[in-house]
Coordinates of C-alpha atoms in Angstrom, one line a residue:
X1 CA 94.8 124.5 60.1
X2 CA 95.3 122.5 63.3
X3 CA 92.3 122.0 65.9
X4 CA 92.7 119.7 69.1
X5 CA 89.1 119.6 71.3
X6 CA 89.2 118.6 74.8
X7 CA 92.1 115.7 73.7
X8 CA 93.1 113.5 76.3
X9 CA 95.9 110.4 76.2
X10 CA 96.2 107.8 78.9
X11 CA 98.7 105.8 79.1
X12 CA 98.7 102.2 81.1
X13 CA 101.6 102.1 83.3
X14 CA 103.4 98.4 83.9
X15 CA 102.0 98.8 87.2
X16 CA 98.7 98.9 85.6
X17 CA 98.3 102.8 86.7
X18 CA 97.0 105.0 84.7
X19 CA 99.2 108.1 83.6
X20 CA 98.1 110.5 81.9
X21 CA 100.4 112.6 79.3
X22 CA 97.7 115.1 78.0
X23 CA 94.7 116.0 79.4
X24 CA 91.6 118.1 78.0
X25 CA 94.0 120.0 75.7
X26 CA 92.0 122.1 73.5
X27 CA 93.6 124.9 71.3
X28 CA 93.6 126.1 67.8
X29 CA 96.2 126.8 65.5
X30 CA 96.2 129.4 62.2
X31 CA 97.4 128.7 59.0
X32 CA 100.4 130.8 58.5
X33 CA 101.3 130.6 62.3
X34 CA 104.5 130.0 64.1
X35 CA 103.4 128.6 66.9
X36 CA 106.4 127.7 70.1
X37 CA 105.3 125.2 72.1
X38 CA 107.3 125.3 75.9
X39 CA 107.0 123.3 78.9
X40 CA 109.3 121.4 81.3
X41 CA 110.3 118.0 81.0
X42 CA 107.5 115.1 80.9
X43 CA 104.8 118.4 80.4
X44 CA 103.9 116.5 77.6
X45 CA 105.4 117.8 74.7
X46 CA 106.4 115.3 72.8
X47 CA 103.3 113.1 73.6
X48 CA 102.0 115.8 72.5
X49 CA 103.6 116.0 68.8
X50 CA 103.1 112.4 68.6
X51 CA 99.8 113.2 68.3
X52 CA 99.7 115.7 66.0
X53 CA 101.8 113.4 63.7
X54 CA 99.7 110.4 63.7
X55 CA 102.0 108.2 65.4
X56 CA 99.4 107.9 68.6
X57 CA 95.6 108.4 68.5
X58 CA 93.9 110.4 71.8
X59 CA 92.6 108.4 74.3
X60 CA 90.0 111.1 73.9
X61 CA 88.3 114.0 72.2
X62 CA 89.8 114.6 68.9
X63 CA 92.4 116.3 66.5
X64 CA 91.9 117.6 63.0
X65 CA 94.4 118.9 60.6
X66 CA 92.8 120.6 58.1
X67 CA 89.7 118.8 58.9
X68 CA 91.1 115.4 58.9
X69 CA 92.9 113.4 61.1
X70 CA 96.1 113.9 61.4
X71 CA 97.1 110.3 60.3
X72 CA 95.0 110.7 57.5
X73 CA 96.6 114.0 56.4
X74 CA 100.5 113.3 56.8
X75 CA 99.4 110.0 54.2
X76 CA 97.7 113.0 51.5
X77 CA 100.1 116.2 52.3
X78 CA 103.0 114.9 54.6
X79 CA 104.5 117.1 57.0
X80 CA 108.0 118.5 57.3
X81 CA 109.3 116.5 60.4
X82 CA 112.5 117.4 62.9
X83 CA 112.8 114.9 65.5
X84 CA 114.2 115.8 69.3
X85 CA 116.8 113.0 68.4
X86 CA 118.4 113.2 64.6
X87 CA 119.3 109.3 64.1
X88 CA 120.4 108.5 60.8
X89 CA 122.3 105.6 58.9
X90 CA 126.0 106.2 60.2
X91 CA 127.4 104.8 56.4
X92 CA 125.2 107.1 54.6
X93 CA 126.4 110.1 52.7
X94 CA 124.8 113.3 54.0
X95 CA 123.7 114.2 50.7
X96 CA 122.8 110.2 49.8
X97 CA 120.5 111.0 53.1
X98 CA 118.6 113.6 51.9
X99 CA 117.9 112.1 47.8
X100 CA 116.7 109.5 50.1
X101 CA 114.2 111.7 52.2
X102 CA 113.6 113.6 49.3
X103 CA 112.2 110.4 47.8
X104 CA 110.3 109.1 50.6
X105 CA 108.6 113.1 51.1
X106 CA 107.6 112.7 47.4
X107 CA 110.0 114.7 45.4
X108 CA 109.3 114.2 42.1
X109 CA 112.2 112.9 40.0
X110 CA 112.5 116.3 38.0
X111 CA 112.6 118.1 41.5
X112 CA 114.5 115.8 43.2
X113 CA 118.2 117.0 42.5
X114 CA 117.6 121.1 42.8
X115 CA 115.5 120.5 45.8
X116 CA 118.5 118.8 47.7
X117 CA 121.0 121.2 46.9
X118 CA 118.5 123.6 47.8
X119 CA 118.1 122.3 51.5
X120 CA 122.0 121.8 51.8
X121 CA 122.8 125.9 50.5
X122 CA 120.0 126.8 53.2
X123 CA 121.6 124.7 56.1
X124 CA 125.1 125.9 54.5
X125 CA 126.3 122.1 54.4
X126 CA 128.5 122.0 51.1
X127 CA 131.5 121.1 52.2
X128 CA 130.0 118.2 54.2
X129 CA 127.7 116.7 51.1
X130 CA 130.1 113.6 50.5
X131 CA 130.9 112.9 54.2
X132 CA 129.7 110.2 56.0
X133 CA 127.1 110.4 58.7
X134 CA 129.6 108.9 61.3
X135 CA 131.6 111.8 60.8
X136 CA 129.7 114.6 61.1
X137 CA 129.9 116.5 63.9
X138 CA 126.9 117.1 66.5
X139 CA 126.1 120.6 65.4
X140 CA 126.8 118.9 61.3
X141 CA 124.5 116.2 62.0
X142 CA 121.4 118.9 63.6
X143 CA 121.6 120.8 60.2
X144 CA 121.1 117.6 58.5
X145 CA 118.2 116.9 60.1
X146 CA 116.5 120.4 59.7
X147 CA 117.5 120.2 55.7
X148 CA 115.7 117.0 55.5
X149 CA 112.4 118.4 57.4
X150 CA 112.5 121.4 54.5
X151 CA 114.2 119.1 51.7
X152 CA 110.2 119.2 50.6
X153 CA 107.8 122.2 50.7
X154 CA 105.2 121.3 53.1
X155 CA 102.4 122.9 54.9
X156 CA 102.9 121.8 57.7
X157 CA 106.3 121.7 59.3
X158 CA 107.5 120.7 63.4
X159 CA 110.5 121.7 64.9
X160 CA 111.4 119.5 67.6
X161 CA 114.1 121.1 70.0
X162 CA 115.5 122.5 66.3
X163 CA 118.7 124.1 67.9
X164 CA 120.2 121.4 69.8
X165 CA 123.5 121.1 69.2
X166 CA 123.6 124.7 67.1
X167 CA 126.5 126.9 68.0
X168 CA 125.8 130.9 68.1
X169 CA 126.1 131.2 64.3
X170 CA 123.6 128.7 63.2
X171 CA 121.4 129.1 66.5
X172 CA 120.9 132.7 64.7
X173 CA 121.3 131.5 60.9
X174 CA 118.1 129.1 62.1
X175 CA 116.3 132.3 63.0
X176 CA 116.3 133.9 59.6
X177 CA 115.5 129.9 58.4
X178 CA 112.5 130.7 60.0
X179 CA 112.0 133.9 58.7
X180 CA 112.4 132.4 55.3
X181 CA 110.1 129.6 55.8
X182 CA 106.9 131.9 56.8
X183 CA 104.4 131.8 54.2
X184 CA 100.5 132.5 54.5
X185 CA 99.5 128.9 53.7
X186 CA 102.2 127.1 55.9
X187 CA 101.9 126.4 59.7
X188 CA 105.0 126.2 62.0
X189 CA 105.5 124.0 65.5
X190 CA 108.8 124.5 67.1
X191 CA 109.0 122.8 70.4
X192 CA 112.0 124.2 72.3
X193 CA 113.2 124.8 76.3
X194 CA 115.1 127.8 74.4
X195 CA 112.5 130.7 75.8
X196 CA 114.9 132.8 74.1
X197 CA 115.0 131.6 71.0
X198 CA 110.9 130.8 70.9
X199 CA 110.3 134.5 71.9
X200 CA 112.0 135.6 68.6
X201 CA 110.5 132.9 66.0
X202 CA 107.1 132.0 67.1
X203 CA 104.1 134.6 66.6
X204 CA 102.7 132.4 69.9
X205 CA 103.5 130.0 72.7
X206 CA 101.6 127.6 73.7
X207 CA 103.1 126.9 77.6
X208 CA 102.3 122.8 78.7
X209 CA 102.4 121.7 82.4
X210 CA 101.5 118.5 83.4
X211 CA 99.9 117.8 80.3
X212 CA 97.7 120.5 80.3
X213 CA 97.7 123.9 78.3
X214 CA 98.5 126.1 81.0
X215 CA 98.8 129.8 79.2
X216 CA 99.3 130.9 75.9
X217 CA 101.4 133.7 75.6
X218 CA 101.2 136.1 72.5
X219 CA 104.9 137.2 72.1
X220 CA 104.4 138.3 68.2
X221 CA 102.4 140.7 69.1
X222 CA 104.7 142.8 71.6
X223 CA 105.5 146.0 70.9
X224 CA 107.3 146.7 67.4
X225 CA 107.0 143.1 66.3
X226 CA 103.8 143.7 63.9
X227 CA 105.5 146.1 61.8
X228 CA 104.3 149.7 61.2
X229 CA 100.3 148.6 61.4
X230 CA 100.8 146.9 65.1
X231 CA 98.5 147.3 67.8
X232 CA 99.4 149.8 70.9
X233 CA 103.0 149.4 72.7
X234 CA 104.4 150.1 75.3
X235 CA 108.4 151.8 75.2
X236 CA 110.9 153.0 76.8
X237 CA 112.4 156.0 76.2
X238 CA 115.9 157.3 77.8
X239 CA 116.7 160.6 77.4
X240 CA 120.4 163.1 78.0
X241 CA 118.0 166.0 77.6
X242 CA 114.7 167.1 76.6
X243 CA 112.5 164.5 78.6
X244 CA 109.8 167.9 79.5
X245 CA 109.2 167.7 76.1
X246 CA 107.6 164.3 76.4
X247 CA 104.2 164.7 77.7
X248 CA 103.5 167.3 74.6
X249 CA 104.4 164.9 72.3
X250 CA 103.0 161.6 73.5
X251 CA 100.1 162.4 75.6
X252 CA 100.0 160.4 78.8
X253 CA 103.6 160.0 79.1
X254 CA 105.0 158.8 82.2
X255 CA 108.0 160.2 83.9
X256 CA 110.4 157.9 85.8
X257 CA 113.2 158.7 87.6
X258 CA 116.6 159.5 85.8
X259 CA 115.4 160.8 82.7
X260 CA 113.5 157.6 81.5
X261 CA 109.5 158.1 80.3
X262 CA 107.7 155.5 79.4
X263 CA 104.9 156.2 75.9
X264 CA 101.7 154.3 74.8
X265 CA 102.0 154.9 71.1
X266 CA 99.4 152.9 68.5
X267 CA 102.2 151.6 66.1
X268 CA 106.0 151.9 64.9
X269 CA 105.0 155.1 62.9
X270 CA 103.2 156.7 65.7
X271 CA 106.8 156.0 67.6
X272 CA 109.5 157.1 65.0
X273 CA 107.2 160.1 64.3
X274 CA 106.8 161.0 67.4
X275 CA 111.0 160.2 68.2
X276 CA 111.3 162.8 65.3
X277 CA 109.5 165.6 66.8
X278 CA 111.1 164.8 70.4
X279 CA 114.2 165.4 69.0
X280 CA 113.1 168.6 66.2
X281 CA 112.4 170.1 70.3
X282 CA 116.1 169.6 71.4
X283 CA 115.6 166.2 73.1
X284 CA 118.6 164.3 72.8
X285 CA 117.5 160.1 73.2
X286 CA 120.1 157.7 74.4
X287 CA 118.1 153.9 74.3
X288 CA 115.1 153.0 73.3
X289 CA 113.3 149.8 74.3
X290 CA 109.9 148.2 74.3
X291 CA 108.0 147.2 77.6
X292 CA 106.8 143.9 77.8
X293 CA 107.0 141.0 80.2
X294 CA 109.6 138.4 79.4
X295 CA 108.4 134.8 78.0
X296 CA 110.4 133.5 81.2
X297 CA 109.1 135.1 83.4
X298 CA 105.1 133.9 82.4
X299 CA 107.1 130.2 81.9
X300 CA 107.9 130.6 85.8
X301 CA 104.6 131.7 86.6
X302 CA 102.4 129.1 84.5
X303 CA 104.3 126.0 86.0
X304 CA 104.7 127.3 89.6
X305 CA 103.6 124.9 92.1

């Protein structure tokens, strides 16, 4: 879907020094991937989706999109598009806003009116469709701009800090939006300092520093995340009683202190069928948790001095 080789962007300072945003940034990204994109501030991140919009061309090396560049593909397919900042015509209605995004994505006219109330249902914006865009609130206004970014289905969508602004309930609600929006032929960006939130949406993180790719950290595929068919974890098992009974269930068990074990098991149904016979033996299990290092923590260690 998305291929950058060896792409590098120099800027000219007004001091006529050369800074450079990016620098031999080479990565690939699947079709059908949600991909988080993390750095700290001036890593390069939003030089970096600038990029992979079209609005700048690399200094060097070279970006394809489908095998084009990416100019050249947001003119044929377009791309579902969240700025960091959500500016929009303060006297515009919300839902005048989005018949006029809709039109400018493309909509066709016998699309044009389900597809907005479409977007404002999925951002739960109803009561807000006749207000004015001066009056929204912050949190209002950030759901606006993520219903415009879906108002159209696209194959290609970016997130750009999507939650700012979010209280708790849509922070969450934006999760399942997520969720909803997967599909095997549509790619995913979401750049976001919410490790948090990144851990739980993307399938992979691409960590920037200093405009350079500095790790890429696969946190769709910890433990229980691929469904029943994933790859070996790694859990956490607590137990009241029963914890003997571990080793001759899951060979190579480890026993740690207080009743805790720790199991290698191939997949969820290796795990709950295993958790079943644990227990047809008497064991009694309090918590259960998978092992795997934080996001944060490999944030902290990429970007360390």
């Amino acid at each position: 879907m998305i291929e950058l080789r060896d792409v590098t962007k120099v800027f000219r300072s007004p001091l006529g020094r050369d800074v450079r945003a990016v620098e031999g940034f080479s990565f690939r990204v699947a079709r059908g991937e949600v991909l988080g994109i993390a750095g700290p501030n001036g890593a390069g991140k939003s030089t970096l989706i600038d990029l992979l919009l079209g609005f700048l061309r690399p200094t060097s090396g070279a970006i394809t999109i489908e095998g084009v560049p990416p100019r050249e593909y947001v003119e044929r397919r377009g791309v579902g598009y969240l700025s960091e900042l959500v500016h929009i015509p303060p006297s515009w209605t919300l839902e005048g806003a989005l018949v006029r995004y809709a039109l400018l994505a493309g909509v066709p006219d016998a699309e044009l009116a389900p597809g907005v109330a479409r977007a404002i249902a999925r951002l739960g914006l109803e009561e807000h469709r006749g207000k004015r865009v001066r009056h929204l609130s912050r949190g209002t206004l950030q759901r606006l701009g993520l219903a415009q970014a879906i108002v159209r289905d696209q194959a290609l969508v970016i997130f750009d800090e999507p939650t700012n602004g979010l209280d708790p309930v849509w922070v969450h609600r934006f999760r399942a939006l997520v969720r909803e929006l997967r599909a095997p032929d549509r790619t995913i960006l979401i750049a976001s300092h919410d490790l948090v939130e990144l851990e739980r949406v993307a399938d992979r993180v691409a960590i920037i520093d200093r405009g350079r790719l500095a790790r890429v950290v696969e946190v769709g595929a910890r433990p229980g995340a691929a469904g029943s068919g994933g790859g070996v974890g790694r859990w956490r098992i607590e137990l009241a009683d029963g914890g003997e009974q571990a080793s001759a269930v899951f060979p190579g068990a480890e026993m740690l202190a207080g009743g805790v074990v720790e199991v290698d098991v191939p997949g969820v149904d290796a795990l709950n069928a295993g958790l079943a016979e644990l227990i047809a033996r008497g064991a009694r299990i309090t918590a259960l948790a998978p092992v795997h290092p934080s996001l944060e923590r490999q944030f902290h260690e990429a970007v360390r001095e």
